[in-house]
Amino acid sequence: VEQVIEQADYLYGSGETEKLYRLLVQHKNSDDAELLWRLARASRDLAQLSSTSAEEKKQLTYDSLGYAKKALEKNESNSAAHKWYGICLSDVGDYEGIKTKIGNAIVIKEHFQRAIELNPKDATTIHLIGIWCYSFAEMPWYQRKIAATLFATPPTSTFQEALRYFHMAEEADPNFYSKNLLFLGKTYLKLNNKKMALLWLSKAKEYPAQTEEDKQVQKEALELLNSI
């Protein structure tokens, strides 16, 4: 198992998404939480590629949730298993409609918070809670109505709260993720602080693009900078 994990981490670091998936999917019946959450992540990464067909995307999205769930069952105190379970559950919501997505929101946030309790230095999970807060702060009225029918007290948040998490993520690991820089800029825009928005959007635009997501972030940052 240790050898496979070592190989998997090397492939992940090299951005070898397809190779990584092929390596790990051979171990889908494993009882090792460390292998299983990595397989969940690899399945999701493969689903995110633009070369993956819509049908495969959907299958991989549901598979990744299954692997993350199994990882949690095998080891409830594995921080990464909580984090990837939350991420994969959110992805599945894209296929099951807004009602399910909102219904899952509280569970998703609980798993992110548990992941941070287990690993307080994990900047990505702190960033994800920031995204969660941002989504609820930005939620349109018709979705709020759905939320109100699903919960006695529906989940709410503010852009200030989102901002706090994005800054906490930067403090935990400065410059770790292009999307965190982008969302710092976007949140400052929502709070009408153009000076700070310009600062963070410029950082996002200049971030060295290594993945498809980084390129998308650069593009969005540039569009927002041009609109200010």
Tab-separated table of C-alpha atoms in Angstrom:
chain	number	residue	atom	x	y	z
A	1	VAL	CA	0.000	0.000	0.000
A	2	GLU	CA	2.773	2.440	0.928
A	3	GLN	CA	4.433	1.923	-2.450
A	4	VAL	CA	1.185	2.571	-4.329
A	5	ILE	CA	0.552	5.737	-2.286
A	6	GLU	CA	4.092	6.965	-2.947
A	7	GLN	CA	3.640	6.344	-6.687
A	8	ALA	CA	0.185	7.965	-6.607
A	9	ASP	CA	1.488	11.119	-4.907
A	10	TYR	CA	4.263	11.380	-7.461
A	11	LEU	CA	1.775	11.105	-10.351
A	12	TYR	CA	-0.566	13.603	-8.677
A	13	GLY	CA	2.279	16.092	-8.274
A	14	SER	CA	3.195	15.614	-11.951
A	15	GLY	CA	-0.387	16.255	-13.079
A	16	GLU	CA	-0.657	12.751	-14.617
A	17	THR	CA	-4.424	12.500	-14.066
A	18	GLU	CA	-5.192	9.524	-16.334
A	19	LYS	CA	-2.179	7.464	-15.223
A	20	LEU	CA	-3.004	8.174	-11.597
A	21	TYR	CA	-6.593	7.039	-12.024
A	22	ARG	CA	-5.506	3.826	-13.804
A	23	LEU	CA	-3.081	3.061	-10.981
A	24	LEU	CA	-5.562	3.635	-8.169
A	25	VAL	CA	-8.716	2.141	-9.689
A	26	GLN	CA	-7.025	-1.278	-9.506
A	27	HIS	CA	-7.261	-0.877	-5.722
A	28	LYS	CA	-10.922	0.157	-5.530
A	29	ASN	CA	-11.711	-2.832	-3.290
A	30	SER	CA	-8.997	-1.877	-0.825
A	31	ASP	CA	-9.805	-1.277	2.856
A	32	ASP	CA	-7.179	1.434	3.149
A	33	ALA	CA	-8.651	4.914	3.712
A	34	GLU	CA	-5.494	6.613	2.395
A	35	LEU	CA	-5.824	4.765	-0.925
A	36	LEU	CA	-9.579	5.266	-1.119
A	37	TRP	CA	-9.636	9.040	-0.667
A	38	ARG	CA	-6.875	9.356	-3.243
A	39	LEU	CA	-8.991	7.285	-5.632
A	40	ALA	CA	-11.967	9.575	-4.915
A	41	ARG	CA	-9.788	12.592	-5.753
A	42	ALA	CA	-8.354	10.943	-8.896
A	43	SER	CA	-11.850	10.007	-10.142
A	44	ARG	CA	-13.026	13.555	-9.595
A	45	ASP	CA	-9.958	15.035	-11.312
A	46	LEU	CA	-10.585	12.805	-14.323
A	47	ALA	CA	-14.244	13.907	-14.370
A	48	GLN	CA	-13.120	17.542	-14.441
A	49	LEU	CA	-10.994	17.159	-17.587
A	50	SER	CA	-12.450	18.763	-20.711
A	51	SER	CA	-11.578	15.602	-22.681
A	52	THR	CA	-13.907	13.464	-20.510
A	53	SER	CA	-17.350	12.813	-22.049
A	54	ALA	CA	-20.542	13.901	-20.255
A	55	GLU	CA	-21.508	10.289	-19.621
A	56	GLU	CA	-18.107	9.385	-18.140
A	57	LYS	CA	-18.140	12.608	-16.099
A	58	LYS	CA	-21.384	11.600	-14.418
A	59	GLN	CA	-20.212	8.033	-13.743
A	60	LEU	CA	-16.891	9.231	-12.296
A	61	THR	CA	-18.662	11.810	-10.117
A	62	TYR	CA	-20.847	9.146	-8.507
A	63	ASP	CA	-17.902	6.709	-8.264
A	64	SER	CA	-15.790	9.307	-6.472
A	65	LEU	CA	-18.507	9.825	-3.852
A	66	GLY	CA	-18.653	6.058	-3.298
A	67	TYR	CA	-14.882	5.846	-2.773
A	68	ALA	CA	-14.868	8.817	-0.374
A	69	LYS	CA	-17.754	7.297	1.595
A	70	LYS	CA	-15.879	3.994	1.866
A	71	ALA	CA	-12.719	5.849	2.995
A	72	LEU	CA	-14.742	7.443	5.812
A	73	GLU	CA	-16.247	4.090	6.812
A	74	LYS	CA	-12.730	2.626	7.052
A	75	ASN	CA	-11.284	5.541	9.028
A	76	GLU	CA	-13.575	8.188	10.507
A	77	SER	CA	-10.637	10.208	11.814
A	78	ASN	CA	-9.018	10.688	8.393
A	79	SER	CA	-9.095	14.413	7.613
A	80	ALA	CA	-8.717	13.986	3.831
A	81	ALA	CA	-11.570	11.466	3.727
A	82	HIS	CA	-13.915	14.068	5.296
A	83	LYS	CA	-12.701	16.736	2.906
A	84	TRP	CA	-13.178	14.625	-0.232
A	85	TYR	CA	-16.505	13.280	0.948
A	86	GLY	CA	-17.711	16.888	1.240
A	87	ILE	CA	-16.344	17.811	-2.197
A	88	CYS	CA	-17.778	14.726	-3.922
A	89	LEU	CA	-21.165	15.122	-2.245
A	90	SER	CA	-21.306	18.684	-3.546
A	91	ASP	CA	-20.450	17.489	-7.087
A	92	VAL	CA	-23.230	14.895	-7.053
A	93	GLY	CA	-25.651	17.707	-6.198
A	94	ASP	CA	-25.020	19.130	-9.689
A	95	TYR	CA	-26.806	16.074	-11.111
A	96	GLU	CA	-29.601	15.857	-8.561
A	97	GLY	CA	-30.968	19.371	-8.695
A	98	ILE	CA	-30.978	22.426	-6.512
A	99	LYS	CA	-33.154	20.900	-3.792
A	100	THR	CA	-30.692	18.062	-3.131
A	101	LYS	CA	-27.728	20.447	-3.396
A	102	ILE	CA	-29.154	22.758	-0.737
A	103	GLY	CA	-30.293	19.787	1.349
A	104	ASN	CA	-26.739	18.410	1.375
A	105	ALA	CA	-25.176	21.779	2.200
A	106	ILE	CA	-25.177	21.396	5.981
A	107	VAL	CA	-23.688	17.888	5.787
A	108	ILE	CA	-20.994	19.159	3.415
A	109	LYS	CA	-20.013	22.000	5.753
A	110	GLU	CA	-19.920	19.612	8.743
A	111	HIS	CA	-17.460	17.343	6.908
A	112	PHE	CA	-15.253	20.309	5.980
A	113	GLN	CA	-15.275	21.505	9.592
A	114	ARG	CA	-14.422	18.014	10.839
A	115	ALA	CA	-11.551	17.856	8.314
A	116	ILE	CA	-10.171	21.134	9.711
A	117	GLU	CA	-10.497	19.894	13.306
A	118	LEU	CA	-8.402	16.882	12.314
A	119	ASN	CA	-5.936	18.930	10.244
A	120	PRO	CA	-6.051	22.663	11.117
A	121	LYS	CA	-3.266	23.515	8.636
A	122	ASP	CA	-5.137	22.280	5.554
A	123	ALA	CA	-5.541	25.479	3.556
A	124	THR	CA	-7.681	23.844	0.843
A	125	THR	CA	-10.412	22.809	3.264
A	126	ILE	CA	-10.441	26.266	4.868
A	127	HIS	CA	-10.812	27.669	1.326
A	128	LEU	CA	-13.735	25.292	0.694
A	129	ILE	CA	-15.624	26.586	3.732
A	130	GLY	CA	-14.999	30.062	2.312
A	131	ILE	CA	-16.577	28.952	-0.995
A	132	TRP	CA	-19.505	27.485	0.956
A	133	CYS	CA	-20.049	30.810	2.741
A	134	TYR	CA	-19.694	32.765	-0.520
A	135	SER	CA	-22.307	30.553	-2.253
A	136	PHE	CA	-24.834	31.076	0.514
A	137	ALA	CA	-24.134	34.811	0.708
A	138	GLU	CA	-24.744	35.034	-3.048
A	139	MET	CA	-27.769	32.712	-3.140
A	140	PRO	CA	-30.673	34.062	-5.238
A	141	TRP	CA	-34.080	34.557	-3.619
A	142	TYR	CA	-35.758	31.528	-5.275
A	143	GLN	CA	-33.057	29.227	-3.846
A	144	ARG	CA	-33.532	30.843	-0.442
A	145	LYS	CA	-37.203	29.893	-0.683
A	146	ILE	CA	-36.232	26.257	-1.349
A	147	ALA	CA	-33.829	26.359	1.602
A	148	ALA	CA	-36.591	27.714	3.826
A	149	THR	CA	-38.816	24.737	2.984
A	150	LEU	CA	-36.007	22.237	3.693
A	151	PHE	CA	-34.756	23.576	7.007
A	152	ALA	CA	-36.365	25.016	10.108
A	153	THR	CA	-33.441	27.460	10.107
A	154	PRO	CA	-31.968	27.489	6.594
A	155	PRO	CA	-28.188	27.855	6.220
A	156	THR	CA	-27.061	31.437	5.662
A	157	SER	CA	-23.765	33.257	5.418
A	158	THR	CA	-22.212	36.615	4.558
A	159	PHE	CA	-19.431	37.818	2.271
A	160	GLN	CA	-17.551	38.974	5.400
A	161	GLU	CA	-17.570	35.417	6.714
A	162	ALA	CA	-16.363	34.071	3.352
A	163	LEU	CA	-13.581	36.659	3.313
A	164	ARG	CA	-12.426	35.582	6.775
A	165	TYR	CA	-12.006	31.968	5.590
A	166	PHE	CA	-10.187	32.945	2.380
A	167	HIS	CA	-7.724	35.001	4.452
A	168	MET	CA	-7.329	32.159	6.970
A	169	ALA	CA	-6.486	29.835	4.059
A	170	GLU	CA	-3.822	32.270	2.810
A	171	GLU	CA	-2.359	32.485	6.314
A	172	ALA	CA	-2.207	28.687	6.571
A	173	ASP	CA	-0.409	28.383	3.208
A	174	PRO	CA	0.337	31.618	1.306
A	175	ASN	CA	-0.226	31.572	-2.458
A	176	PHE	CA	-1.238	27.883	-2.385
A	177	TYR	CA	-4.132	28.063	-4.855
A	178	SER	CA	-5.060	30.375	-7.715
A	179	LYS	CA	-8.775	30.072	-6.919
A	180	ASN	CA	-8.309	31.367	-3.369
A	181	LEU	CA	-6.671	34.518	-4.760
A	182	LEU	CA	-9.524	34.900	-7.261
A	183	PHE	CA	-12.171	34.553	-4.566
A	184	LEU	CA	-10.433	37.063	-2.303
A	185	GLY	CA	-10.728	39.497	-5.226
A	186	LYS	CA	-14.350	38.553	-5.967
A	187	THR	CA	-15.375	38.864	-2.321
A	188	TYR	CA	-13.773	42.296	-1.985
A	189	LEU	CA	-15.710	43.318	-5.119
A	190	LYS	CA	-18.948	42.160	-3.458
A	191	LEU	CA	-18.006	44.293	-0.440
A	192	ASN	CA	-17.296	47.289	-2.722
A	193	ASN	CA	-13.621	47.440	-1.782
A	194	LYS	CA	-12.107	48.032	-5.219
A	195	LYS	CA	-8.578	48.693	-3.978
A	196	MET	CA	-8.300	45.274	-2.294
A	197	ALA	CA	-10.180	43.602	-5.160
A	198	LEU	CA	-7.589	44.926	-7.645
A	199	LEU	CA	-4.746	43.652	-5.464
A	200	TRP	CA	-6.035	40.056	-5.207
A	201	LEU	CA	-7.363	39.809	-8.773
A	202	SER	CA	-3.952	40.926	-10.061
A	203	LYS	CA	-2.319	38.169	-7.989
A	204	ALA	CA	-4.776	35.624	-9.430
A	205	LYS	CA	-4.082	36.815	-12.980
A	206	GLU	CA	-0.309	36.495	-12.488
A	207	TYR	CA	-0.469	33.091	-10.818
A	208	PRO	CA	1.577	30.564	-12.892
A	209	ALA	CA	-1.007	28.369	-14.625
A	210	GLN	CA	-0.271	24.654	-14.234
A	211	THR	CA	-3.768	23.194	-14.559
A	212	GLU	CA	-6.879	23.792	-16.661
A	213	GLU	CA	-8.445	25.351	-13.571
A	214	ASP	CA	-5.545	27.830	-13.185
A	215	LYS	CA	-6.095	28.943	-16.796
A	216	GLN	CA	-9.813	29.476	-16.130
A	217	VAL	CA	-8.923	31.476	-13.010
A	218	GLN	CA	-6.523	33.702	-14.996
A	219	LYS	CA	-9.225	34.304	-17.604
A	220	GLU	CA	-11.878	35.216	-15.024
A	221	ALA	CA	-9.462	37.436	-13.073
A	222	LEU	CA	-8.570	39.310	-16.274
A	223	GLU	CA	-12.258	39.805	-17.185
A	224	LEU	CA	-13.017	41.149	-13.705
A	225	LEU	CA	-9.986	43.461	-13.758
A	226	ASN	CA	-11.112	44.849	-17.098
A	227	SER	CA	-14.604	45.474	-15.714
A	228	ILE	CA	-13.461	47.456	-12.665
